[in-house]
Coordinates of C-alpha atoms in Angstrom, one line a residue:
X213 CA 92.5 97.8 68.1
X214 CA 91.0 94.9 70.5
X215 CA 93.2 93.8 73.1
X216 CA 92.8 90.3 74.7
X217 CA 94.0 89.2 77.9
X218 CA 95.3 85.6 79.3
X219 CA 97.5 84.2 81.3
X220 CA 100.4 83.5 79.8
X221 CA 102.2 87.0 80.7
X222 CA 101.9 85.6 84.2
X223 CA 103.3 82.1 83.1
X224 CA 106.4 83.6 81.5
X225 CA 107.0 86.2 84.1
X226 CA 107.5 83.7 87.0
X227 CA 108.8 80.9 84.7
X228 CA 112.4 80.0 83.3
X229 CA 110.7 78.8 79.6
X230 CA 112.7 82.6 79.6
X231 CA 115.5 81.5 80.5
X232 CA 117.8 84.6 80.3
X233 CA 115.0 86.6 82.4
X234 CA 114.3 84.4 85.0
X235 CA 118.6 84.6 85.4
X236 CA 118.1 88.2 85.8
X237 CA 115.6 87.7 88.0
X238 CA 117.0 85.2 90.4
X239 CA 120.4 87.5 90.8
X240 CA 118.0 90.5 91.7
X241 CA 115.9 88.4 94.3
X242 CA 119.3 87.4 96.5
X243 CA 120.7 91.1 95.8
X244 CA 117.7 93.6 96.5
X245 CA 117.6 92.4 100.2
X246 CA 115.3 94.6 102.5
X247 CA 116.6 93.9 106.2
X248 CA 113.6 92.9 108.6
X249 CA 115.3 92.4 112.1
X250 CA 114.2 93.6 115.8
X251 CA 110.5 95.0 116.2
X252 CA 111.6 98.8 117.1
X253 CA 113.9 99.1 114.0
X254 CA 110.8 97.7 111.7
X255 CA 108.7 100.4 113.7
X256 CA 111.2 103.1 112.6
X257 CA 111.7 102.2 108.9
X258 CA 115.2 100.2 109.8
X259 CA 116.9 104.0 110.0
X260 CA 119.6 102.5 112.7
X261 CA 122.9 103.6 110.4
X262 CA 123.4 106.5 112.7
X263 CA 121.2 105.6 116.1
X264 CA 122.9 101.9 116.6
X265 CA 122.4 100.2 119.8
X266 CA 119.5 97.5 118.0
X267 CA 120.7 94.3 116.8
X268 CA 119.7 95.6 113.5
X269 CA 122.2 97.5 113.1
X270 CA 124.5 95.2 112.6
X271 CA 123.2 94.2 109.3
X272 CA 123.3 97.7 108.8
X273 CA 126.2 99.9 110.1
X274 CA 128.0 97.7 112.4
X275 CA 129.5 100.3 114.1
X276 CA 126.2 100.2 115.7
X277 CA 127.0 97.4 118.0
X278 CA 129.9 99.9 119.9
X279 CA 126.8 102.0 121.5
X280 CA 125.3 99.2 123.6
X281 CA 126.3 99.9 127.5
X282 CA 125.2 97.0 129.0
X283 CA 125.1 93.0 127.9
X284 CA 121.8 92.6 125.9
X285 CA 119.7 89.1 124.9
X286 CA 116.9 89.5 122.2
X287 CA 114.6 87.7 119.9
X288 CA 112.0 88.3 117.6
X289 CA 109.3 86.3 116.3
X290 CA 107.1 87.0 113.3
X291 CA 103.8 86.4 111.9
X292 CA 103.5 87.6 108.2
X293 CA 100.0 88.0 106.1
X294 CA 100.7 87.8 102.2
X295 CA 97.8 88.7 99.6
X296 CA 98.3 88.9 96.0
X297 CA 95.9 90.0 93.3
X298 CA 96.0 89.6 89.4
X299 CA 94.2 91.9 87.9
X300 CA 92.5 91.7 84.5
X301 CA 90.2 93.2 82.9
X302 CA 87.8 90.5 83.2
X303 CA 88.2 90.7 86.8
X304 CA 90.6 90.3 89.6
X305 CA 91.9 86.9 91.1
X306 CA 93.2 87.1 94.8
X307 CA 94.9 84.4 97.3
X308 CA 96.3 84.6 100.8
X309 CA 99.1 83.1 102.9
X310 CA 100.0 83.2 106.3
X311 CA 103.6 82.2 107.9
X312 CA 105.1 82.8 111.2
X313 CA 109.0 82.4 111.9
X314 CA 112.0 83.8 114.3
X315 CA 112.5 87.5 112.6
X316 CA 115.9 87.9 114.8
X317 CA 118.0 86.2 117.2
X318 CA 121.1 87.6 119.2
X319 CA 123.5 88.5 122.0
X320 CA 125.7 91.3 122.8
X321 CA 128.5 91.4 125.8
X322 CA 129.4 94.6 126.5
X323 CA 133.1 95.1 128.0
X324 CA 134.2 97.6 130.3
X325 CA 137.8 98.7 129.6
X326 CA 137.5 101.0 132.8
X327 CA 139.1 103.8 131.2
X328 CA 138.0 107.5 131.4
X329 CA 135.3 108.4 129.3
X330 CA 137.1 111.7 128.7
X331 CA 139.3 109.6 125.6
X332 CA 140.9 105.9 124.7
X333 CA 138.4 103.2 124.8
X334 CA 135.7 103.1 126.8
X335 CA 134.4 99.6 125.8
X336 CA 134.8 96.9 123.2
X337 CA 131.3 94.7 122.4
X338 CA 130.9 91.8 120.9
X339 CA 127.8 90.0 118.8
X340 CA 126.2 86.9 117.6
X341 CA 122.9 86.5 116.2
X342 CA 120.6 86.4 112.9
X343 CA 118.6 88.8 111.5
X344 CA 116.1 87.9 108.2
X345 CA 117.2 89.7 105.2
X346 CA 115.2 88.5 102.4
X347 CA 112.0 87.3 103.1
X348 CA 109.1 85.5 100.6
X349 CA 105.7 84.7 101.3
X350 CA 103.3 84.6 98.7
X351 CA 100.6 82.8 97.0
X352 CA 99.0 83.8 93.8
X353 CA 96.0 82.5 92.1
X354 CA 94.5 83.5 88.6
X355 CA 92.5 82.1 85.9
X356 CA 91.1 83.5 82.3
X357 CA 88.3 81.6 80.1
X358 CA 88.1 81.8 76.4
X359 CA 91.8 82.5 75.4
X360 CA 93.2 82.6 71.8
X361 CA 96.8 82.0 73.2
X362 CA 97.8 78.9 74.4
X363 CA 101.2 78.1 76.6
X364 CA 101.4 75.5 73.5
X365 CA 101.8 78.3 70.9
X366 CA 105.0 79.2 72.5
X367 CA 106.5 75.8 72.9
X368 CA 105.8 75.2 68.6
X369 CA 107.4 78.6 68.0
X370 CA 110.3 78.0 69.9
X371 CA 110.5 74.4 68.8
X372 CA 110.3 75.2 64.8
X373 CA 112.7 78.7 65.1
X374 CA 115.4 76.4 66.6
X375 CA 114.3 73.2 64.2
X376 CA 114.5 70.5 66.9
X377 CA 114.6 67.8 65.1
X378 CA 112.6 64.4 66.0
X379 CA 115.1 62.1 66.9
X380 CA 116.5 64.6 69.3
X381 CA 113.2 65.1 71.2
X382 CA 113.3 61.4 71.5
X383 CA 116.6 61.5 73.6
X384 CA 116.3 60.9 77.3
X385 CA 115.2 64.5 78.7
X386 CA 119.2 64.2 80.3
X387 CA 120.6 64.4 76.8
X388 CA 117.8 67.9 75.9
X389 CA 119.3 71.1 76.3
X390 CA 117.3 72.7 79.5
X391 CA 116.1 75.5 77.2
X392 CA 114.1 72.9 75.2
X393 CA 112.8 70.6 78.0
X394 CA 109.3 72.0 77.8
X395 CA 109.2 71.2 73.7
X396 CA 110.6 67.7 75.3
X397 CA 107.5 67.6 77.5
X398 CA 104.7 68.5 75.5
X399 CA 106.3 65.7 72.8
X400 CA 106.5 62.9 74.9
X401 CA 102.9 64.0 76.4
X402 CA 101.6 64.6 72.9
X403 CA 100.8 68.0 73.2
X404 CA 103.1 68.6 70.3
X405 CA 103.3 66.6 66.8
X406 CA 105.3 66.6 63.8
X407 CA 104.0 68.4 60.2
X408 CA 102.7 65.7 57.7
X409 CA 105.9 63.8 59.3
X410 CA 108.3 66.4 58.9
X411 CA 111.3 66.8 60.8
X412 CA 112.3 69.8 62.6
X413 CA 108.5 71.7 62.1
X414 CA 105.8 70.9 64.3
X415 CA 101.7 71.7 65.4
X416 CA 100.2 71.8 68.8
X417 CA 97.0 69.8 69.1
X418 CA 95.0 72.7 69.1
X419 CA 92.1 73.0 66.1
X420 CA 92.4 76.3 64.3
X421 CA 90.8 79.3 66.5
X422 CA 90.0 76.6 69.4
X423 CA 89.6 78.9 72.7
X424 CA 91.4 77.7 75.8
X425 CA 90.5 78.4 79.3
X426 CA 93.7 79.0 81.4
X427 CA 94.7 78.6 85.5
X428 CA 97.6 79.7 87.9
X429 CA 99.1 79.3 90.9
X430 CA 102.2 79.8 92.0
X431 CA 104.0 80.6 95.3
X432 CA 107.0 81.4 96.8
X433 CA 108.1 81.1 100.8
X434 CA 111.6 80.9 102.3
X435 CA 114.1 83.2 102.3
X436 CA 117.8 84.8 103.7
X437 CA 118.7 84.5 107.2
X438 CA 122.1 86.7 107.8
X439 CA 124.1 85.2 110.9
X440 CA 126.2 88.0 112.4
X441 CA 129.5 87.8 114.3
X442 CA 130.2 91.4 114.8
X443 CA 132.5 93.5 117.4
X444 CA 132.7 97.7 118.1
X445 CA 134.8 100.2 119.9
X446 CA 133.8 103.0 122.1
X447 CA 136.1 106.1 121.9
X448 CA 134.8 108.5 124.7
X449 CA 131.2 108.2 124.0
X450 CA 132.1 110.1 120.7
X451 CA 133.4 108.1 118.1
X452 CA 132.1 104.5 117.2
X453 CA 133.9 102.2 114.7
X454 CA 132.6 98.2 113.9
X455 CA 132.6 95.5 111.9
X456 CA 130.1 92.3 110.8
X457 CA 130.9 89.3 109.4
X458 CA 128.0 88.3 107.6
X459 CA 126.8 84.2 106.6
X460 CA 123.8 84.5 104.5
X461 CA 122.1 81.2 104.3
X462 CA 119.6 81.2 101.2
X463 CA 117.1 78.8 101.6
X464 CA 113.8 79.7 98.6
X465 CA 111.1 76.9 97.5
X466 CA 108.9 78.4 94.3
X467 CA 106.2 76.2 92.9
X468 CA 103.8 76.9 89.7
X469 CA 101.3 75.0 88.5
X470 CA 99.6 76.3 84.9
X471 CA 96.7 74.0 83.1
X472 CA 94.7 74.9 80.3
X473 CA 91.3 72.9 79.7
X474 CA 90.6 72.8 75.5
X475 CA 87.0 72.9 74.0
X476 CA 86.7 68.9 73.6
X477 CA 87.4 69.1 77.7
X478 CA 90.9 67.3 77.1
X479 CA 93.6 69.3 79.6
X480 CA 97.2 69.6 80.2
X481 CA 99.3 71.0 83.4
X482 CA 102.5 71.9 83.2
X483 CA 104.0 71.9 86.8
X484 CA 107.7 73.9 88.0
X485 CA 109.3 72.7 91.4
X486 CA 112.2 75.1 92.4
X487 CA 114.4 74.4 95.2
X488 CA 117.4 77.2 95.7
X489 CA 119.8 76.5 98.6
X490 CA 123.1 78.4 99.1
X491 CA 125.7 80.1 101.6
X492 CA 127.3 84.0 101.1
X493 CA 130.0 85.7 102.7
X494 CA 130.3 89.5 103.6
X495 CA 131.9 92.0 105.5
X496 CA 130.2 95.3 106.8
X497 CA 132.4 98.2 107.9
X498 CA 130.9 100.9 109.5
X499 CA 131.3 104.3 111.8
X500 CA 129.0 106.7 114.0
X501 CA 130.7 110.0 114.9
X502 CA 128.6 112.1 118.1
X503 CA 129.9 115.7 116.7
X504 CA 127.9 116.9 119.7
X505 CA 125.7 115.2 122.1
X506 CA 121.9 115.8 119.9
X507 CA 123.5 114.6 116.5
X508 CA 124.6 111.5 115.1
X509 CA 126.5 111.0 112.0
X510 CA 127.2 107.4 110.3
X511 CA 128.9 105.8 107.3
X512 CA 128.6 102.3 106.6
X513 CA 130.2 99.7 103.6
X514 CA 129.0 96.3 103.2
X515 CA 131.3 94.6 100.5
X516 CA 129.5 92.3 98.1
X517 CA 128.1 88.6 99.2
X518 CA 129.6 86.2 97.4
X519 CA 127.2 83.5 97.2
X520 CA 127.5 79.8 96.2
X521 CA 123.9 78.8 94.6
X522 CA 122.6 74.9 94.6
X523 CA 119.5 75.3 92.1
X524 CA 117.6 72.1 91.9
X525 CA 114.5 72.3 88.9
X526 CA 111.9 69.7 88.1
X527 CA 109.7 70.2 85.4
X528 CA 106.5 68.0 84.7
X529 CA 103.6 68.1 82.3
X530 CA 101.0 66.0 82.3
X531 CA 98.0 65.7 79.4
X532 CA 94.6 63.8 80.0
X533 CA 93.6 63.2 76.0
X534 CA 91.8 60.5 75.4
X535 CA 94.6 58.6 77.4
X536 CA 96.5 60.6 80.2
X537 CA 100.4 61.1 79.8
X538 CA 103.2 62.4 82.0
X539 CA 107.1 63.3 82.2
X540 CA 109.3 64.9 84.0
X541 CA 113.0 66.1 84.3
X542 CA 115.3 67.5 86.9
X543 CA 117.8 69.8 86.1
X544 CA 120.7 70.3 88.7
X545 CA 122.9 73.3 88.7
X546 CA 125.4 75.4 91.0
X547 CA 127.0 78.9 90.3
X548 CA 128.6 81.8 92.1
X549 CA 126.9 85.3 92.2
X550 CA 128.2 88.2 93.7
X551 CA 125.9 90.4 94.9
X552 CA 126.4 94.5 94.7
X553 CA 128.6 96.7 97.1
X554 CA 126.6 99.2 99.5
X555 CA 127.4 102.7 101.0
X556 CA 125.4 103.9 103.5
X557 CA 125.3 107.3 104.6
X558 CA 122.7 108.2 108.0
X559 CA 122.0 110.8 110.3
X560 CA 119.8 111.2 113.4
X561 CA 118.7 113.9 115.8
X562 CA 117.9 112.3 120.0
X563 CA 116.2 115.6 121.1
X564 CA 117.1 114.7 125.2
X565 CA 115.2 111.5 126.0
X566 CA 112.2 112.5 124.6
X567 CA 112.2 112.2 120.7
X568 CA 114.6 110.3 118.4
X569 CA 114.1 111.2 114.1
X570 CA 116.6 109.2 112.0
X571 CA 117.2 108.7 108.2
X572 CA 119.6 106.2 106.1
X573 CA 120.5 106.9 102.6
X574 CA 121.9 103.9 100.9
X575 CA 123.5 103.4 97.5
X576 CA 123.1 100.5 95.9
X577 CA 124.8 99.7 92.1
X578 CA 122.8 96.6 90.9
X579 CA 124.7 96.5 87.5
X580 CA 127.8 95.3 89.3
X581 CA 126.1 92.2 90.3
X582 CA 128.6 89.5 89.1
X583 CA 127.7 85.8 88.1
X584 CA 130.3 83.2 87.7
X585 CA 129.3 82.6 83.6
X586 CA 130.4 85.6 81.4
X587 CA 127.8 86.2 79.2
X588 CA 124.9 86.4 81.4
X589 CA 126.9 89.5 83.3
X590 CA 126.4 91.5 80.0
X591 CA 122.7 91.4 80.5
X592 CA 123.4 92.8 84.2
X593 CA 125.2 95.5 83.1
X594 CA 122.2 97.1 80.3
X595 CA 119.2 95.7 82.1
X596 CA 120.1 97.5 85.6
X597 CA 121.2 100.6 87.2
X598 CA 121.8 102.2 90.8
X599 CA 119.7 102.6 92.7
X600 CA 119.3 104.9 95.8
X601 CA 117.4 103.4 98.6
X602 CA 115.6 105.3 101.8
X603 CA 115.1 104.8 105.4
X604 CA 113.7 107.2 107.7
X605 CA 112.1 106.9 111.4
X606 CA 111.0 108.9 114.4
X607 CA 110.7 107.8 118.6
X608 CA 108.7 109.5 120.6
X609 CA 108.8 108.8 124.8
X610 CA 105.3 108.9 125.7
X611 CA 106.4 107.8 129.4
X612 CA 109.2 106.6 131.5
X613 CA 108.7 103.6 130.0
X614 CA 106.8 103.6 126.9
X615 CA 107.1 105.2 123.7
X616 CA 105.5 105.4 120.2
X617 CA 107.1 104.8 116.8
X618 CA 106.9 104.8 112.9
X619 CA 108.9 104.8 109.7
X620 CA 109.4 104.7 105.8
X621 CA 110.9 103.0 103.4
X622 CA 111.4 103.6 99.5
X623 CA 113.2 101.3 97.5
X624 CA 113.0 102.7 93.8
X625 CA 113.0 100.0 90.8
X626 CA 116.9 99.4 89.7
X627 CA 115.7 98.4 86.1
X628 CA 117.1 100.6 83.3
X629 CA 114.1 102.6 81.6
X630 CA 115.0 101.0 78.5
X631 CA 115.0 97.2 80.0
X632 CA 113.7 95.1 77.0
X633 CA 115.3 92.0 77.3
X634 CA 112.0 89.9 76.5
X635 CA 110.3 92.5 78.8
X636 CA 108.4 89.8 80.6
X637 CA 108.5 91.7 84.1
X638 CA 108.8 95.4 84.9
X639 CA 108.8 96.1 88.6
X640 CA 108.0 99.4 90.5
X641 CA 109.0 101.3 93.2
X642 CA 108.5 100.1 96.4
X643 CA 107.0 101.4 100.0
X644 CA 107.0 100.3 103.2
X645 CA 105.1 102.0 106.4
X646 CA 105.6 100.7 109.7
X647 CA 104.5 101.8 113.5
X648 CA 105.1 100.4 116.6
X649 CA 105.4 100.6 120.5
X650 CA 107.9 100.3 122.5
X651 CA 108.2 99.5 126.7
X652 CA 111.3 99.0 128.7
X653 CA 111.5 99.0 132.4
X654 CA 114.1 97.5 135.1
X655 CA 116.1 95.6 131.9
X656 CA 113.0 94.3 130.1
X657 CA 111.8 95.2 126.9
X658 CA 109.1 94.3 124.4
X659 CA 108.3 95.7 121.7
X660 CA 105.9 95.3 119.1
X661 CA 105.6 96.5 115.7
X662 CA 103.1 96.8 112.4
X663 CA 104.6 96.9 108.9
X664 CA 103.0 96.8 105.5
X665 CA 104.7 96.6 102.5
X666 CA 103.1 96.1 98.8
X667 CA 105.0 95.6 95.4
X668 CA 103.2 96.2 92.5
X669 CA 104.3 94.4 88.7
X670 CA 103.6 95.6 85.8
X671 CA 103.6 92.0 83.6
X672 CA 104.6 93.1 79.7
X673 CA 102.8 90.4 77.5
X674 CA 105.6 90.0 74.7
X675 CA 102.8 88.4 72.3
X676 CA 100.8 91.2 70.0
X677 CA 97.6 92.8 70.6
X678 CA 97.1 91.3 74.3
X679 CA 97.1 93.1 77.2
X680 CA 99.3 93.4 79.8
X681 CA 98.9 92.3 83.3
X682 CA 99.6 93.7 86.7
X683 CA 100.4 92.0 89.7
X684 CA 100.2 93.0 93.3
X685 CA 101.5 91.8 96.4
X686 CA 100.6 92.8 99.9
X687 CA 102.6 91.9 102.9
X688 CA 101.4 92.5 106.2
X689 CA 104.0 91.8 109.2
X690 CA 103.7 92.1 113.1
X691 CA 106.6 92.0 115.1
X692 CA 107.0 91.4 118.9
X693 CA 110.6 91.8 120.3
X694 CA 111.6 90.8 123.6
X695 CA 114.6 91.0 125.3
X696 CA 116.7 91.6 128.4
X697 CA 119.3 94.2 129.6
X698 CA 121.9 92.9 132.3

């Protein structure tokens, strides 16, 4: 059987015309966060549940922040290389994007209680900072020629299934459900007209077989920066308890732009503008036990973040016929999500001064993520699972004062294998390889770090006999940390 391609998998992969999946999506985005703090943690896979003593870890396993000896000051800035391909089978579309921002920010006093180190507490520390943990850069660019399929084909469907009638398309676009504002767009831009003057059943301007050539772009930047106010306690150099406060400040811009050009040359574009702003709250727990001086052992629990969401959409289409038309809405909306509870379980092995090999193991239930309207949490609970992310890095100490680093990460997909709710994005596992170098000498360090990470899509195409899409994202990061010991 022929399969054909076009765009519109993409279209309704990153757009809310699906509105159910795009809610699905948008709770997974500010819950599947991937911390990206201080150069030597990206170097070493973020495997700092067990080691501590990076400002990391306090996103991590706060207990982390009760190993530092000595007053520490450290930032982190960040230049990040996005490509992303669309692949076809007519060929394969790629874009670019570069970005540069302040990875991590923070402070640590350390406080002598001047006790033995033979029991009681042998210091109390307390922390301030940011680190980033959900970070989106990405442009994406495709385009298709000669499509049977228009965007329009789905706007008539939906518009005669749910027999919107005409006098409710003429309503001011503040009186249309949001669900049909793009049937209210392609109406008032004439994209859309009524059957031999029929009410409630309705043709796109398209002729009978007409071909359409298709465009996209879309892109994302923005993200999660965590602020941190965190404090430890030193037991005798053996046992290590802390805890974060954590103030997530979401801040995500997405923009889309989709035209199609019809045989006679006439063309529509139908534009999204997506601004996302919010604030969550969470608490971290965590605890590092030194059974003997080689071996560290830590357990970590990070309570959900309870997030309140401002979500600010405009939609605008615009047609050049043989006269050009536009209109636009903006829908305003808040809600509450709570994201899902973590436990984190790490180890690592500091072989003298020489070597350091870590590993985190981190449990994450994605089906308990929570949104303030009931029937959307029902979705959540069939559409996703647990999931059982992994961390591991190594040090070695080439010199006094240099050493050599790299890590993994594997973050598998949390999507249910039978996931079919309109099935209009399937996402893989993901992998992330980092190195890095590290120098420290008389209280100065820098240290500087490589880290590639690439998420691959597999875009289902809901409509028969066309093919479906994949997607690939490649995210390039170099770190440089510096900082002071005093």
């Amino acid at each position: 059987m022929k399969k054909y391609i076009c765009l519109i998998g993409i279209l309704l992969f990153t757009s809310t015309f699906i509105v159910n999946s795009q809610t699905l999506a948008d709770a997974y985005r500010l819950s599947a966060q991937k911390i990206n703090g201080t150069a030597r943690a990206a170097a070493m896979g973020n495997a700092f549940g067990a080691l501590g003593g990076d400002f990391t870890s306090l996103s991590i396993n706060p207990a982390g922040i009760a190993i530092y000896r000595s007053n520490e000051f450290v930032i982190t800035p960040t230049a990040r290389f996005n490509n992303s391909e669309i692949s076809l089978s007519g060929g394969t579309f790629s874009d670019d994007k570069y970005a540069h921002s302040i990875n991590n920010v923070g402070y640590v006093g350390s406080i002598k209680t001047g006790l033995s180190s033979e029991s009681g507490v042998v210091s109390f520390n307390l922390a301030i900072g940011m680190n980033t943990i959900l970070d989106l850069n990405q442009n994406s660019f495709g385009m298709f020629n000669g499509s049977p399929i228009s965007f329009l084909d789905g706007i008539v469907n939906w518009s005669n299934s749910e027999r919107l009638s005409n006098s409710y398309l003429n309503r001011d676009i503040g009186d249309i459900e949001y669900r049909d504002w793009p049937a209210k767009l392609a109406w008032e831009t004439y994209l859309m007209d009524p059957v031999d003057n029929s009410d409630g059943e309705y043709v796109n301007i398209l002729y009978e077989n007409e071909l359409v050539d298709q465009q996209i772009n879309y892109s994302y930047k923005g993200g999660i920066k965590e602020y941190v106010f965190a404090g430890g306690l030193n037991f005798a150099h053996k046992f290590y308890i802390g805890a974060t406060v954590g103030v997530q400040d979401v801040d995500i811009t997405k923009y889309k732009e989709y035209s199609e050009t019809l045989e006679d040359n006439n063309s529509f574009t139908y534009y999204e503008d997506n601004f996302i702003k919010g604030t969550g709250y969470n608490l971290k727990l965590g605890a590092i036990f030194k059974p003997v001086n080689f071996i560290r052992l830590g357990l970590a629990f990070h309570t959900p973040t309870f997030f309140n969401v401002n979500d600010d959409m405009r939609l605008t289409m615009e047609s050049q016929l043989q006269e050009s038309y536009d209109h636009d809405g903006l829908n305003l909306y808040d809600y509450g999500l709570n994201s899902p509870y973590k436990f984190i379980l790490s180890g690592a092995v500091v072989i003298k001064k020489l070597a350091v090999i870590s590993i985190d193991g981190e449990l994450v239930d994605y089906s308990t993520m929570k949104y303030d309207v009931n029937n959307l949490n029902f979705d959540i609970k069939n559409s996703f699972g647990s999931a059982f992310n992994l961390r591991m890095g190594g040090e070695l100490k080439l010199t006094q004062s240099f050493s050599a680093r790299a890590g993994f990460e594997y973050y598998p997909s949390p999507f249910n294998a039978d996931f079919d709710l309109d099935e209009t994005f399937v996402s893989d596992d993901n992998s992330i390889y980092s190195l890095g170098l590290g120098y420290l000498a008389n209280g100065f360090f820098a240290d500087l770090a490589y880290r590639n990470s690439t998420d691959t899509y597999s875009l289902y195409n809901p409509q028969p006999n066309f093919e479906d899409l994949t997607l690939k994202n490649s995210n390039k990061q170099i770190l440089l940390t510096i900082g002071f010991k005093f």
